[in-house]
DNA sequence: CTCTTTTTTTCGAGCCTCGAAAAAAATAAT
DNA sequence: ATTATTTTTTTCGAGGCTCGAAAAAAAGAG
């Protein structure tokens, strides 16, 4: 922050800016790029010429809307899909998936598998992860070199984005996935929190709604959160942070999976809804593995008649509402996306949630709050990972600090 | 964010960087500046020459430590105290103060007065503010033009930093102090939250401890908070945000001044401590104006023997602890400064506070948490305001976007 | 009084962006 | 069919900025 700007930074940053503009616009003309970056046409001309000669961009003559206008037609440029390849891995409860993605963001190959994450040994979990990566790499020999791996995992990651510090999906803590995978494959690896990737994915998918400030809440086994503030992904100072689900809703209240008492998750997680619906004591852990199917069944009952099921969803909505209200007290109201299977029961939790928010400081500008739901979180996580990896390539590899981009020129 | 960097931005930013380096270092040599900014000696030479000729910096031959070293002695540069003048105003409960500050940050003149803010009409409150500013300006005719006014006020301000949206010190809401003062004096005005200025002041005073991430909690009539994350002051998306005191500690719990139930302030504010110590019902407002003196007396009793007074402080500590723990769940542990008169009772609240934090997700890395106390908040707020105003001058006036700095050259 | 050391300035080279003008590539008009 | 018009893109020179190398400046050491 205290460091001056050197002359070569200029070109570096403007290169990254042009790449970013192309990534967002898809097939912009040079004029379009000049408009969005506020750089002069001459500068854009020079930079795009460089990027094309380096194989990062390609011209695609067929402008999507030639529209028979007068004048020299625009020549669209787009990302060269072959300029780079990245790999995403998503590790979540009982599920492991990976995908090979080209520079334009299209999926080249994919693999998904079920595995009992809670029961696997540390080594077995690591081996599964290494294995799925290896299979994808081996299956695409023409896609070498792969330039980046991004692994999203449900749990707390460190702020260097290298380790899984703690996760509800495995009893093992402090797994240095970056070191392991980098040693194995020689490719830079980033480890990310799944909800943070959901936030990145949401912004990519709908930049109108999810722009400068928004919140993504994942309702699943546990409660996760990702947040973008002032256009930047919010993280903790030492970890991925944003442990919304473990903010205390009621001091010394219901027992949480994490061992503490009164966490939001202990009222709104799958197991908590089950516990309340079945009238089990809230001071005791839930032995049963509560599935999405269980929750769906409870929701059906809750919709059909008043009773403990409906009350369980009310309690869940209330806990989330107070949590969001407290968050709004800190950051002010912002658009919220309710993601994950729990979004299917949003009709049951919405009213108690809004009632709770209205009882908090965040309820003052409740008009500014709006909710959207997305029951399937996996595609969002994958898209978020892909964007994270591609943004890294755009900035660090194709707009590097020192010499000209060493990126392989691929036809 | 999406906008490219132009060529003239370069010099602008590097100018600001040099000024900032001088402001932080005090009396650095050109070599020192080159080291901290990572710019070349030639560039620093050129920029400092400009700044000196514009009267923003001055050489001060008497290097503070000539130290009889070999070689050409360093020539220190420092800020020209006469380069600009700014004005700070602090409006808090029953108190209004203002100060005229030179470009080096030294106070030129000051005025403080008591006034019953809660009882004043909107017009009277505005008139008092205009009056104190006018008196300071009139009393220093040689200090024209004053380049910036920063007003810190206890309460919620808007994110454009122009209005007081709501405040506990007055029943009147939505006071556009910026518009009023700018119309009156023709000087740009910024309206800030007092706790945010405390955070800025803390960083200025002790940059070692209060660096990239820290939290300032003001314990007074109410509970306020200012926070710096990743080196930047944290604010809400639409307001000053950080309404820590109005996060809900216990849903539907004790009645808060704000009219809601269960806010942290309703357990830890002066009036809440009084209410609990005197055994008054927590569902009723406190009629009495609880003073710092009252709290001091309660604290003395609490220290001398067990009883409701000690319990009241325990409850306050617990509420703050759960609040901080929830904050730490979001941002991870960070150094905390307990500011304001409540810091005098820190010995009473520390233990219950730490106990509460240990019961939250923030307690996991409790080793990373450290507390410091500062009972007198007013000097910090003033310093924060001064720094805010001076930083603005450094960046916007003396490193302007377009033409060369129009700053008056003052000998 | 000369040599050494350190700081600061000077000067030319190399980039970068910009504006203006030219070139390119299409449609519209004659 | 040819010329005029319009819009996009490239070219080219000007102006700024930072940098490195060398020179100048300003001291103490010998």
Short mmCIF file of N, CA, C and O (backbone and C1' of nucleotides) in Angstrom, two decimals, chain B residues 6-7 30-31 41-42 45 69-72 74-75, chain C residues 3-11 15-18:
data_model
loop_
_atom_site.label_atom_id
_atom_site.label_comp_id
_atom_site.label_asym_id
_atom_site.label_seq_id
_atom_site.Cartn_x
_atom_site.Cartn_y
_atom_site.Cartn_z
N UNK B 6 -4.38 5.70 -16.41
CA UNK B 6 -3.83 6.60 -17.42
C UNK B 6 -2.44 7.06 -16.99
O UNK B 6 -2.00 6.84 -15.87
N UNK B 7 -1.83 7.75 -17.92
CA UNK B 7 -0.44 8.08 -17.69
C UNK B 7 -0.28 9.11 -16.58
O UNK B 7 0.64 9.05 -15.77
N UNK B 30 15.41 12.22 1.56
CA UNK B 30 14.95 11.72 0.27
C UNK B 30 15.28 10.24 0.14
O UNK B 30 14.51 9.46 -0.44
N UNK B 31 16.42 9.85 0.64
CA UNK B 31 16.80 8.44 0.59
C UNK B 31 15.80 7.57 1.35
O UNK B 31 15.42 6.50 0.88
N UNK B 41 15.69 7.00 -6.54
CA UNK B 41 16.11 8.30 -6.00
C UNK B 41 15.84 9.44 -6.98
O UNK B 41 15.46 10.53 -6.57
N UNK B 42 16.00 9.16 -8.27
CA UNK B 42 15.76 10.24 -9.24
C UNK B 42 14.31 10.69 -9.19
O UNK B 42 14.02 11.88 -9.22
N UNK B 45 13.66 12.61 -6.08
CA UNK B 45 14.25 13.93 -6.21
C UNK B 45 13.32 14.86 -6.98
O UNK B 45 13.06 16.00 -6.56
N UNK B 69 28.11 10.88 10.62
CA UNK B 69 28.50 9.83 9.69
C UNK B 69 29.30 10.42 8.55
O UNK B 69 29.26 11.62 8.29
N UNK B 70 30.03 9.56 7.92
CA UNK B 70 30.76 9.99 6.76
C UNK B 70 29.80 10.29 5.61
O UNK B 70 28.67 9.83 5.62
N UNK B 71 30.26 10.99 4.60
CA UNK B 71 29.45 11.21 3.42
C UNK B 71 28.56 12.43 3.52
O UNK B 71 28.42 13.03 4.58
N UNK B 72 27.97 12.75 2.42
CA UNK B 72 27.08 13.91 2.38
C UNK B 72 25.93 13.69 3.35
O UNK B 72 25.28 12.63 3.33
N UNK B 74 22.33 13.68 5.12
CA UNK B 74 20.96 13.67 4.61
C UNK B 74 20.29 15.01 4.91
O UNK B 74 20.52 15.61 5.95
N UNK B 75 19.49 15.44 3.99
CA UNK B 75 18.67 16.63 4.23
C UNK B 75 17.24 16.15 4.46
O UNK B 75 16.64 15.53 3.59
P DC C 3 43.89 12.22 -4.03
"O5'" DC C 3 43.07 11.29 -3.02
"C5'" DC C 3 43.79 10.63 -1.97
"C4'" DC C 3 42.81 9.84 -1.12
"C3'" DC C 3 41.80 9.03 -1.93
"O3'" DC C 3 41.68 7.73 -1.36
"C1'" DC C 3 40.67 10.48 -0.45
P DT C 4 40.74 6.60 -2.07
"O5'" DT C 4 39.47 6.62 -1.14
"C5'" DT C 4 39.64 6.48 0.27
"C4'" DT C 4 38.31 6.63 0.97
"C3'" DT C 4 37.16 5.86 0.32
"O3'" DT C 4 36.56 5.07 1.33
"C1'" DT C 4 36.52 8.11 0.71
P DT C 5 35.39 3.98 0.96
"O5'" DT C 5 34.10 4.77 1.41
"C5'" DT C 5 34.04 5.32 2.72
"C4'" DT C 5 32.79 6.18 2.86
"C3'" DT C 5 31.53 5.54 2.27
"O3'" DT C 5 30.53 5.52 3.27
"C1'" DT C 5 31.77 7.79 1.54
P DT C 6 29.29 4.55 3.13
"O5'" DT C 6 28.13 5.60 2.86
"C5'" DT C 6 27.91 6.63 3.81
"C4'" DT C 6 27.13 7.76 3.16
"C3'" DT C 6 25.86 7.32 2.44
"O3'" DT C 6 24.74 7.83 3.15
"C1'" DT C 6 27.09 8.94 1.20
P DT C 7 23.23 7.64 2.63
"O5'" DT C 7 22.99 9.04 1.88
"C5'" DT C 7 23.18 10.24 2.61
"C4'" DT C 7 22.95 11.43 1.70
"C3'" DT C 7 21.60 11.45 1.00
"O3'" DT C 7 21.01 12.72 1.21
"C1'" DT C 7 23.35 11.75 -0.57
P DT C 8 19.49 13.00 0.82
"O5'" DT C 8 19.67 13.66 -0.62
"C5'" DT C 8 20.38 14.89 -0.72
"C4'" DT C 8 20.62 15.23 -2.16
"C3'" DT C 8 19.38 15.21 -3.05
"O3'" DT C 8 19.11 16.55 -3.44
"C1'" DT C 8 21.26 14.22 -4.13
P DT C 9 17.97 16.89 -4.49
"O5'" DT C 9 18.79 16.97 -5.85
"C5'" DT C 9 19.93 17.81 -5.92
"C4'" DT C 9 20.56 17.72 -7.28
"C3'" DT C 9 19.60 17.96 -8.45
"O3'" DT C 9 20.19 18.92 -9.31
"C1'" DT C 9 20.81 15.94 -8.77
P DT C 10 19.34 19.43 -10.58
"O5'" DT C 10 20.08 18.69 -11.78
"C5'" DT C 10 21.50 18.61 -11.77
"C4'" DT C 10 22.00 17.83 -12.97
"C3'" DT C 10 21.19 18.03 -14.26
"O3'" DT C 10 22.09 18.15 -15.34
"C1'" DT C 10 21.30 15.73 -13.73
P DC C 11 21.58 18.68 -16.76
"O5'" DC C 11 21.60 17.35 -17.62
"C5'" DC C 11 22.73 16.48 -17.54
"C4'" DC C 11 22.46 15.21 -18.33
"C3'" DC C 11 21.48 15.41 -19.50
"O3'" DC C 11 21.96 14.72 -20.63
"C1'" DC C 11 20.73 13.68 -18.11
P DC C 15 12.30 -0.44 -24.12
"O5'" DC C 15 10.82 -0.29 -23.55
"C5'" DC C 15 10.34 0.99 -23.32
"C4'" DC C 15 9.33 0.98 -22.21
"C3'" DC C 15 7.94 0.67 -22.73
"O3'" DC C 15 7.15 0.05 -21.73
"C1'" DC C 15 8.14 2.99 -22.15
P DC C 16 5.76 -0.60 -22.21
"O5'" DC C 16 4.73 0.59 -21.95
"C5'" DC C 16 4.59 1.10 -20.63
"C4'" DC C 16 3.70 2.31 -20.68
"C3'" DC C 16 2.49 2.11 -21.58
"O3'" DC C 16 1.30 2.15 -20.82
"C1'" DC C 16 3.60 4.18 -22.05
P DT C 17 -0.09 1.88 -21.54
"O5'" DT C 17 -0.67 3.33 -21.78
"C5'" DT C 17 -0.75 4.23 -20.68
"C4'" DT C 17 -1.17 5.59 -21.19
"C3'" DT C 17 -2.40 5.56 -22.09
"O3'" DT C 17 -3.36 6.49 -21.61
"C1'" DT C 17 -0.60 6.69 -23.17
P DC C 18 -4.73 6.70 -22.35
"O5'" DC C 18 -4.46 8.00 -23.24
"C5'" DC C 18 -3.84 9.12 -22.63
"C4'" DC C 18 -3.65 10.22 -23.65
"C3'" DC C 18 -4.82 10.36 -24.62
"O3'" DC C 18 -5.27 11.70 -24.65
"C1'" DC C 18 -2.77 10.10 -25.81
#
